Short mmCIF file of C-alpha atoms in Angstrom, two decimals:
data_model
loop_
_atom_site.label_atom_id
_atom_site.label_comp_id
_atom_site.label_asym_id
_atom_site.label_seq_id
_atom_site.Cartn_x
_atom_site.Cartn_y
_atom_site.Cartn_z
CA MET A 1 43.42 93.77 -79.17
CA THR A 2 41.67 90.63 -80.33
CA TRP A 3 44.77 89.26 -81.96
CA ILE A 4 46.70 89.66 -78.71
CA TYR A 5 44.17 87.45 -76.85
CA SER A 6 44.32 84.91 -79.68
CA MET A 7 48.11 84.71 -79.40
CA ILE A 8 47.99 84.26 -75.63
CA LEU A 9 45.46 81.41 -75.94
CA CYS A 10 47.56 79.76 -78.63
CA LEU A 11 50.68 79.90 -76.47
CA PHE A 12 48.74 78.49 -73.45
CA PHE A 13 47.34 75.52 -75.32
CA LYS A 14 50.68 74.87 -76.98
CA ALA A 15 52.43 74.78 -73.59
CA ARG A 16 49.69 72.55 -72.20
CA SER A 17 50.06 70.22 -75.15
CA CYS A 18 53.81 70.01 -74.63
CA GLN A 19 53.38 69.28 -70.91
CA LEU A 20 50.94 66.45 -71.60
CA GLN A 21 53.28 65.03 -74.16
CA ARG A 22 56.12 65.07 -71.59
CA VAL A 23 53.99 63.38 -68.91
CA GLN A 24 52.80 60.66 -71.23
CA GLU A 25 56.36 59.77 -72.18
CA ILE A 26 57.14 56.09 -71.50
CA PRO A 27 59.97 55.80 -68.94
CA ASN A 28 63.09 53.79 -69.67
CA ASN A 29 63.55 50.58 -67.65
CA THR A 30 67.09 51.57 -66.78
CA GLU A 31 65.77 54.60 -64.89
CA PHE A 32 63.68 52.45 -62.48
CA SER A 33 65.00 49.93 -60.01
CA ILE A 34 63.88 48.07 -56.89
CA ASN A 35 66.06 46.41 -54.28
CA VAL A 36 64.27 43.39 -52.78
CA THR A 37 65.04 39.78 -51.86
CA THR A 38 63.93 37.61 -54.76
CA HIS A 39 63.79 34.21 -52.99
CA VAL A 40 62.18 33.83 -49.58
CA LYS A 41 61.59 30.70 -47.49
CA ALA A 42 58.79 30.73 -44.92
CA GLU A 43 56.62 28.42 -42.85
CA SER A 44 52.87 28.12 -43.21
CA VAL A 45 50.72 30.27 -40.92
CA LYS A 46 53.63 32.54 -39.93
CA CYS A 47 53.67 36.20 -41.03
CA ILE A 48 56.07 37.15 -43.83
CA TRP A 49 57.79 40.54 -44.01
CA ILE A 50 59.81 41.46 -47.11
CA PRO A 51 61.49 44.92 -47.09
CA PHE A 52 62.09 46.75 -50.37
CA GLN A 53 63.59 50.03 -51.63
CA PHE A 54 63.09 51.62 -55.05
CA THR A 55 64.32 54.50 -57.24
CA PHE A 56 62.77 56.36 -60.20
CA PRO A 57 63.54 59.36 -62.47
CA THR A 58 62.30 62.43 -60.57
CA ASN A 59 62.09 64.49 -63.76
CA LYS A 60 59.57 62.10 -65.27
CA VAL A 61 57.53 60.92 -62.28
CA THR A 62 55.30 63.27 -60.31
CA PHE A 63 53.97 63.05 -56.75
CA PRO A 64 51.95 61.67 -55.13
CA LEU A 65 53.16 58.11 -55.90
CA THR A 66 51.50 54.81 -55.14
CA MET A 67 53.59 51.66 -54.66
CA THR A 68 51.41 48.56 -55.05
CA SER A 69 52.46 44.95 -54.46
CA PHE A 70 50.54 42.18 -56.19
CA LYS A 71 50.29 38.40 -56.02
CA GLY A 72 50.82 36.74 -59.38
CA ASP A 73 48.80 39.01 -61.65
CA PRO A 74 49.29 42.84 -61.42
CA GLN A 75 45.54 43.20 -60.95
CA ASN A 76 45.63 41.03 -57.81
CA THR A 77 46.60 43.66 -55.25
CA ALA A 78 48.34 42.53 -52.06
CA SER A 79 49.27 45.85 -50.41
CA ILE A 80 49.34 49.61 -51.17
CA LYS A 81 51.58 52.39 -49.89
CA GLN A 82 51.51 56.08 -50.95
CA TYR A 83 54.40 58.61 -51.12
CA TYR A 84 53.52 62.34 -51.23
CA TYR A 85 56.83 64.14 -51.77
CA ILE A 86 60.49 63.48 -52.39
CA GLY A 87 61.28 63.84 -48.67
CA PHE A 88 59.69 60.42 -48.05
CA GLU A 89 62.12 57.50 -47.88
CA LEU A 90 61.37 55.52 -50.99
CA LYS A 91 61.13 52.16 -49.25
CA GLY A 92 58.58 49.95 -47.54
CA THR A 93 57.74 46.39 -46.47
CA LEU A 94 55.62 43.78 -48.16
CA SER A 95 53.61 42.23 -45.31
CA ILE A 96 51.80 38.90 -45.82
CA ASP A 97 49.56 37.43 -43.12
CA GLY A 98 50.63 33.80 -43.49
CA LEU A 99 50.24 31.43 -46.44
CA PRO A 100 49.42 27.74 -46.91
CA ARG A 101 52.18 25.41 -48.06
CA GLY A 102 53.21 26.01 -51.67
CA GLU A 103 55.05 28.32 -54.09
CA TYR A 104 54.03 31.95 -54.65
CA GLU A 105 55.09 34.89 -56.84
CA TYR A 106 54.85 38.56 -55.83
CA GLY A 107 55.65 41.74 -57.78
CA PHE A 108 55.56 45.56 -57.50
CA LYS A 109 54.20 48.41 -59.62
CA LEU A 110 54.48 52.21 -59.35
CA GLU A 111 51.54 54.52 -60.20
CA TRP A 112 51.44 58.32 -60.54
CA GLY A 113 49.88 61.19 -62.47
CA ASP A 114 47.10 60.51 -64.91
CA ASN A 115 47.01 56.69 -64.89
CA GLN A 116 50.76 56.38 -65.36
CA THR A 117 52.06 52.94 -64.32
CA TYR A 118 55.41 51.22 -64.22
CA ILE A 119 55.68 47.49 -63.36
CA PHE A 120 59.03 46.43 -61.97
CA PRO A 121 60.25 43.32 -63.80
CA LYS A 122 61.89 41.85 -60.68
CA ARG A 123 59.79 39.23 -58.86
CA VAL A 124 59.79 37.78 -55.37
CA TRP A 125 59.44 33.97 -55.12
CA ILE A 126 58.15 32.67 -51.79
CA SER A 127 58.45 28.99 -50.85
CA VAL A 128 56.20 28.02 -47.92
CA SER A 129 56.88 24.77 -46.06
CA ALA A 130 55.13 22.98 -43.19
CA LEU A 131 55.01 24.62 -39.80
CA THR A 132 57.77 23.34 -37.51
CA GLU A 133 56.74 25.11 -34.32
CA ARG A 134 55.05 22.70 -31.92
CA PRO A 135 52.90 23.13 -28.82
CA VAL A 136 54.55 22.47 -25.46
CA VAL A 137 53.10 19.80 -23.15
CA LEU A 138 53.92 19.77 -19.45
CA ALA A 139 53.32 16.38 -17.82
CA SER A 140 55.26 15.31 -14.74
CA THR A 141 55.39 11.78 -13.28
CA LEU A 142 51.87 10.75 -12.26
CA THR A 143 50.68 8.59 -9.38
CA GLU A 144 47.69 6.30 -9.50
CA GLY A 145 44.72 7.72 -7.62
CA GLN A 146 46.10 11.26 -7.44
CA TYR A 147 44.47 13.77 -9.80
CA ALA A 148 46.93 15.52 -12.09
CA THR A 149 46.86 18.45 -14.50
CA LEU A 150 48.49 18.34 -17.92
CA THR A 151 49.16 21.67 -19.61
CA CYS A 152 49.49 22.48 -23.31
CA THR A 153 50.66 25.89 -24.57
CA ALA A 154 50.86 27.18 -28.13
CA ASP A 155 51.78 30.56 -29.61
CA PRO A 156 49.38 32.62 -31.70
CA LEU A 157 51.01 32.95 -35.11
CA CYS A 158 50.55 36.03 -37.27
CA ILE A 159 47.73 37.18 -34.93
CA LYS A 160 45.94 33.87 -35.53
CA THR A 161 44.90 31.94 -32.41
CA PRO A 162 45.10 28.13 -32.57
CA LYS A 163 42.47 25.67 -31.39
CA LEU A 164 43.83 23.09 -28.94
CA TYR A 165 42.76 19.43 -28.71
CA TRP A 166 43.84 16.46 -26.56
CA GLU A 167 44.13 12.83 -27.69
CA TRP A 168 44.97 9.71 -25.66
CA THR A 169 46.44 6.67 -27.45
CA LYS A 170 46.14 3.40 -25.55
CA ALA A 171 48.63 0.52 -25.55
CA ASP A 172 46.62 -1.27 -28.27
CA GLY A 173 46.87 1.75 -30.59
CA GLN A 174 43.26 2.91 -30.15
CA SER A 175 42.93 6.70 -29.83
CA THR A 176 40.36 8.69 -27.89
CA VAL A 177 39.77 12.46 -28.00
CA LEU A 178 39.74 13.86 -24.47
CA CYS A 179 37.96 16.98 -23.28
CA GLY A 180 40.30 19.53 -21.78
CA ASN A 181 39.14 22.89 -20.53
CA PRO A 182 38.45 25.55 -23.20
CA PRO A 183 41.73 27.20 -24.29
CA SER A 184 42.40 30.65 -22.85
CA MET A 185 44.89 33.41 -23.63
CA HIS A 186 47.67 34.17 -21.13
CA TYR A 187 50.56 36.61 -21.11
CA PHE A 188 54.06 35.22 -20.42
CA GLY A 189 57.38 37.03 -20.70
CA GLY A 190 56.13 39.64 -23.12
CA ARG A 191 54.30 37.12 -25.29
CA THR A 192 50.76 35.85 -25.39
CA LYS A 193 50.12 32.11 -25.38
CA GLU A 194 47.09 29.90 -25.83
CA ILE A 195 46.78 27.43 -22.94
CA SER A 196 44.63 24.34 -22.35
CA HIS A 197 44.55 22.14 -19.23
CA LEU A 198 43.65 18.45 -19.08
CA TYR A 199 42.59 17.03 -15.72
CA LEU A 200 43.41 13.35 -15.38
CA ASN A 201 42.84 10.66 -12.74
CA PRO A 202 45.73 8.34 -13.67
CA THR A 203 45.60 4.57 -13.31
CA ALA A 204 48.00 1.77 -14.14
CA ASP A 205 46.30 1.55 -17.55
CA HIS A 206 47.68 5.01 -18.39
CA HIS A 207 51.29 3.94 -17.81
CA ASN A 208 53.42 3.92 -20.99
CA THR A 209 50.50 5.24 -23.05
CA THR A 210 50.70 8.57 -24.89
CA ILE A 211 48.95 11.92 -24.66
CA THR A 212 48.95 14.27 -27.67
CA CYS A 213 48.16 17.98 -27.77
CA MET A 214 47.16 19.25 -31.23
CA ALA A 215 47.21 22.93 -32.23
CA GLU A 216 45.01 23.71 -35.24
CA TYR A 217 45.74 26.88 -37.23
CA ASP A 218 44.13 28.18 -40.42
CA TYR A 219 46.56 26.43 -42.74
CA ASP A 220 48.24 23.73 -40.65
CA VAL A 221 47.88 21.37 -37.68
CA VAL A 222 50.86 20.62 -35.44
CA LYS A 223 51.06 18.34 -32.42
CA THR A 224 53.26 17.22 -29.55
CA THR A 225 53.11 13.72 -28.04
CA VAL A 226 54.42 12.69 -24.62
CA THR A 227 54.56 9.25 -22.98
CA LEU A 228 52.87 9.06 -19.59
CA THR A 229 54.73 7.62 -16.62
CA VAL A 230 52.39 6.48 -13.86
CA LYS A 231 53.52 5.12 -10.52
CA PHE A 232 51.23 2.45 -9.09
CA PRO A 233 51.37 -0.11 -6.25
CA PRO A 234 52.07 -3.77 -7.04
CA ARG A 235 49.45 -6.20 -8.28
CA ILE A 236 49.91 -9.96 -8.16
CA LEU A 237 48.97 -11.32 -11.57
CA ASN A 238 49.39 -15.03 -10.87
CA GLY A 239 50.61 -17.56 -8.32
CA GLN A 240 51.05 -21.34 -8.50
CA CYS A 241 52.77 -23.97 -6.33
CA THR A 242 53.32 -27.49 -7.67
CA VAL A 243 54.69 -30.51 -5.78
CA GLU A 244 57.23 -32.44 -7.83
CA GLY A 245 58.30 -35.50 -5.88
CA LYS A 246 60.16 -34.29 -2.79
CA LEU A 247 60.25 -30.67 -3.99
CA VAL A 248 57.67 -27.91 -4.30
CA VAL A 249 58.10 -25.24 -6.99
CA CYS A 250 56.21 -21.94 -6.58
CA VAL A 251 55.87 -19.18 -9.16
CA CYS A 252 54.63 -15.66 -8.37
CA ILE A 253 54.16 -12.91 -10.98
CA SER A 254 53.59 -9.27 -10.01
CA ARG A 255 53.45 -5.90 -11.79
CA GLY A 256 54.02 -2.40 -10.44
CA ASN A 257 55.88 0.88 -10.90
CA PRO A 258 58.47 1.23 -9.47
CA LEU A 259 59.31 -2.41 -10.19
CA PRO A 260 58.16 -4.40 -7.14
CA GLN A 261 60.28 -6.82 -5.15
CA ILE A 262 58.89 -10.29 -4.44
CA THR A 263 59.70 -12.00 -1.13
CA TRP A 264 58.80 -15.46 0.23
CA PRO A 265 58.41 -15.47 4.05
CA LEU A 266 59.43 -19.02 5.02
CA ALA A 267 60.13 -18.78 8.78
CA SER A 268 63.38 -20.65 9.55
CA LEU A 269 63.59 -22.58 6.28
CA THR A 270 67.16 -22.55 4.93
CA ASP A 271 67.07 -25.22 2.23
CA PHE A 272 65.57 -23.35 -0.73
CA SER A 273 66.53 -21.46 -3.89
CA VAL A 274 64.96 -18.38 -5.53
CA SER A 275 65.31 -17.08 -9.08
CA SER A 276 63.60 -14.14 -10.79
CA PHE A 277 63.53 -12.02 -13.92
CA ASP A 278 61.66 -8.85 -14.87
CA SER A 279 60.29 -7.18 -17.99
CA SER A 280 58.06 -4.11 -18.55
CA HIS A 281 57.50 -3.45 -14.84
CA THR A 282 56.57 -7.11 -14.32
CA VAL A 283 58.64 -9.42 -12.12
CA ASN A 284 58.50 -13.23 -12.20
CA SER A 285 59.89 -15.03 -9.13
CA THR A 286 60.32 -18.80 -8.64
CA ILE A 287 61.17 -20.59 -5.39
CA THR A 288 62.12 -24.26 -5.00
CA MET A 289 62.07 -25.96 -1.57
CA PRO A 290 61.38 -29.30 0.15
CA ALA A 291 57.77 -30.39 -0.23
CA ALA A 292 57.39 -31.80 3.27
CA ASP A 293 57.86 -28.49 5.07
CA TYR A 294 54.73 -26.55 4.07
CA ASN A 295 51.24 -27.06 2.63
CA SER A 296 51.01 -23.49 1.34
CA THR A 297 53.37 -20.63 0.59
CA LYS A 298 52.88 -16.87 0.82
CA CYS A 299 54.10 -14.51 -1.91
CA ILE A 300 54.57 -10.82 -1.01
CA SER A 301 55.15 -8.10 -3.62
CA SER A 302 56.02 -4.55 -2.51
CA ASN A 303 57.31 -1.20 -3.73
CA GLU A 304 57.34 2.35 -2.33
CA LEU A 305 53.60 2.76 -2.93
CA GLY A 306 52.35 -0.36 -1.18
CA ARG A 307 52.30 -4.15 -1.09
CA ALA A 308 50.22 -7.09 -2.23
CA GLU A 309 50.28 -10.69 -1.03
CA ILE A 310 48.74 -14.04 -1.84
CA GLU A 311 48.60 -17.42 -0.08
CA ILE A 312 49.30 -20.17 -2.61
CA GLN A 313 48.14 -23.73 -1.87
CA HIS A 314 50.42 -26.58 -2.95
CA GLN A 315 49.08 -28.86 -5.68
CA ASN A 316 50.24 -32.42 -6.35
CA TYR A 317 52.26 -32.69 -9.53
CA THR A 318 51.37 -35.07 -12.34
CA LYS A 319 53.06 -35.13 -15.71
CA ASN A 320 49.72 -34.79 -17.51
CA SER A 321 48.79 -31.58 -15.66
CA ARG A 322 52.04 -29.63 -15.87
CA GLN A 323 51.27 -25.92 -16.17
CA ASN A 324 53.52 -23.13 -17.34
CA TYR A 325 53.16 -19.39 -16.84
CA SER A 326 54.37 -16.66 -19.11
CA SER A 327 55.80 -13.38 -17.82
CA ASP A 328 52.46 -11.64 -18.16
CA GLY A 329 50.72 -14.17 -15.92
CA ARG A 330 48.88 -16.13 -18.61
CA GLN A 331 48.66 -19.88 -18.02
CA THR A 332 49.56 -22.47 -20.68
CA SER A 333 48.92 -26.22 -20.33
CA ASP A 334 50.01 -29.34 -22.20
CA ALA A 335 46.76 -31.12 -21.30
CA VAL A 336 46.43 -32.43 -24.87
CA LEU A 337 49.02 -35.16 -24.16
CA PRO A 338 46.72 -37.32 -21.91
CA TRP A 339 44.15 -37.52 -24.72
CA ILE A 340 46.80 -38.70 -27.17
CA LEU A 341 48.07 -41.36 -24.75
CA SER A 342 44.55 -42.57 -23.98
CA GLY A 343 43.76 -42.94 -27.66
CA VAL A 344 46.97 -44.86 -28.32
CA SER A 345 46.36 -47.14 -25.34
CA PHE A 346 42.84 -47.95 -26.58
CA SER A 347 44.20 -48.79 -30.06
CA LEU A 348 46.85 -51.09 -28.61
CA ASN A 349 44.32 -52.95 -26.47
CA LEU A 350 42.10 -53.42 -29.51
CA VAL A 351 45.00 -54.82 -31.53
CA LEU A 352 45.97 -57.17 -28.69
CA PHE A 353 42.40 -58.43 -28.31
CA THR A 354 42.18 -59.12 -32.04
CA SER A 355 45.44 -61.07 -32.04
CA LEU A 356 44.23 -63.32 -29.20
CA ILE A 357 41.02 -64.23 -31.05
CA CYS A 358 43.00 -64.91 -34.19
CA THR A 359 45.33 -67.24 -32.30
CA TYR A 360 42.49 -69.16 -30.77
CA LYS A 361 40.82 -69.89 -34.12
CA GLN A 362 43.73 -70.49 -36.48
CA GLY A 363 46.25 -72.34 -34.34
CA LYS A 364 49.77 -71.87 -33.27
CA ARG A 365 51.35 -71.32 -36.73
CA THR A 366 48.81 -68.72 -37.75
CA GLN A 367 49.16 -67.16 -34.32
CA GLU A 368 52.90 -66.58 -34.85
CA THR A 369 52.31 -64.94 -38.25
CA VAL A 370 49.46 -62.65 -37.13
CA CYS A 371 51.17 -61.60 -33.90
CA GLU A 372 54.33 -60.72 -35.79
CA GLU A 373 52.35 -58.41 -38.03
CA THR A 374 50.46 -57.03 -35.05
CA ASN A 375 53.60 -56.36 -33.09
CA THR A 376 55.14 -54.60 -36.07
CA TYR A 377 52.04 -52.39 -36.44
CA ALA A 378 52.05 -51.55 -32.74
CA SER A 379 55.72 -50.62 -32.83
CA LEU A 380 55.29 -48.25 -35.80
CA SER A 381 52.21 -46.66 -34.31
CA MET A 382 53.89 -45.85 -31.01
CA ALA A 383 57.41 -44.84 -32.01
CA ASP A 384 56.40 -41.19 -32.54
CA VAL A 385 54.39 -40.92 -29.34
CA GLU A 386 56.56 -42.21 -26.49
CA GLN A 387 59.45 -44.68 -26.36
CA GLN A 388 58.16 -46.68 -23.38
CA TYR A 389 55.26 -48.04 -25.52
CA SER A 390 57.30 -48.91 -28.62
CA VAL A 391 57.12 -52.75 -28.22
CA ILE A 392 54.24 -54.78 -26.83
CA SER A 393 54.41 -58.58 -26.55
CA PRO A 394 51.23 -60.69 -26.54
CA GLN A 395 50.33 -62.41 -23.27
CA PRO A 396 50.39 -66.26 -23.24
CA ARG A 397 47.06 -67.97 -22.91
#
């Protein structure tokens, strides 16, 4: 009886040994395969989904199975999915919750039984570029003195909510961070959006400047910039009337949006001419008329939002006080010329006085020689200044 038990035990352990030997057998690579996209392009922050499907030799692999995806090194686990029997569809999806910009490598391995592992040689290469999705800014035409609301919306990406910021860039390039209301989540058309409002009291200084909304995510910052259009009533920047002989010339410069129109109310005056040009919502108007008719002239600038006017007094014209005005209303003057002429006149008088003394002391012959030299000097000194002073003759005693 004892030998029968011994034989049964021997057969049991022999069968067990054979089974272990079969399980520990190293599978052939040709018996395993995985169908997956090997090159994927994605944008930073956005979720990445990569479907896969695999096969294996059912006579060599036992259930339950574990399919593990890894990033770079097989020990760096990215995701895990288990399969319990052959009825399961042998497929799944590699899900990645957004990545920074760069290049990445992912792989797959299959695990079963007593620490049995097979690493699929195929790899997935993921190239992540900058985020192209931008926030949306809503900003209609603004009017000076009327409070307005600017709205910025941005989508949560891969369940990550962005932080929203506002920035105002002035005409001189200086930027200022503005405080909008704290962003809040809203539901639109089946999607959630992050929204921030900016309350603004627009002025003419805001016109043609820019407002930027920035959306900050974990791995990227994107922004949208809009140019503000502000309507504002006209402002008169400068006005000047100058009498030139029998004519008076008046210049009036005004700025506004819409572009203002300048008019000159002159009662029944018919003998006049008006010219104008405009640039960057600034209009420059010039009127020429007889000087004897008025002592002052009114300039009126108006657009759909209002009007501005100024009474301009006439000023006598002298060549030494001519004044010019640029299109932005800044005044330029050639007042340096009187100083040059005064200095030249003083030099000429000094030379003339010297020549007279010389003549008195040295006689007529010496007088002719010195005065010749003096006249030559005076002519050379004045030729570059003004033609009317180019020759000066000495006065007889």
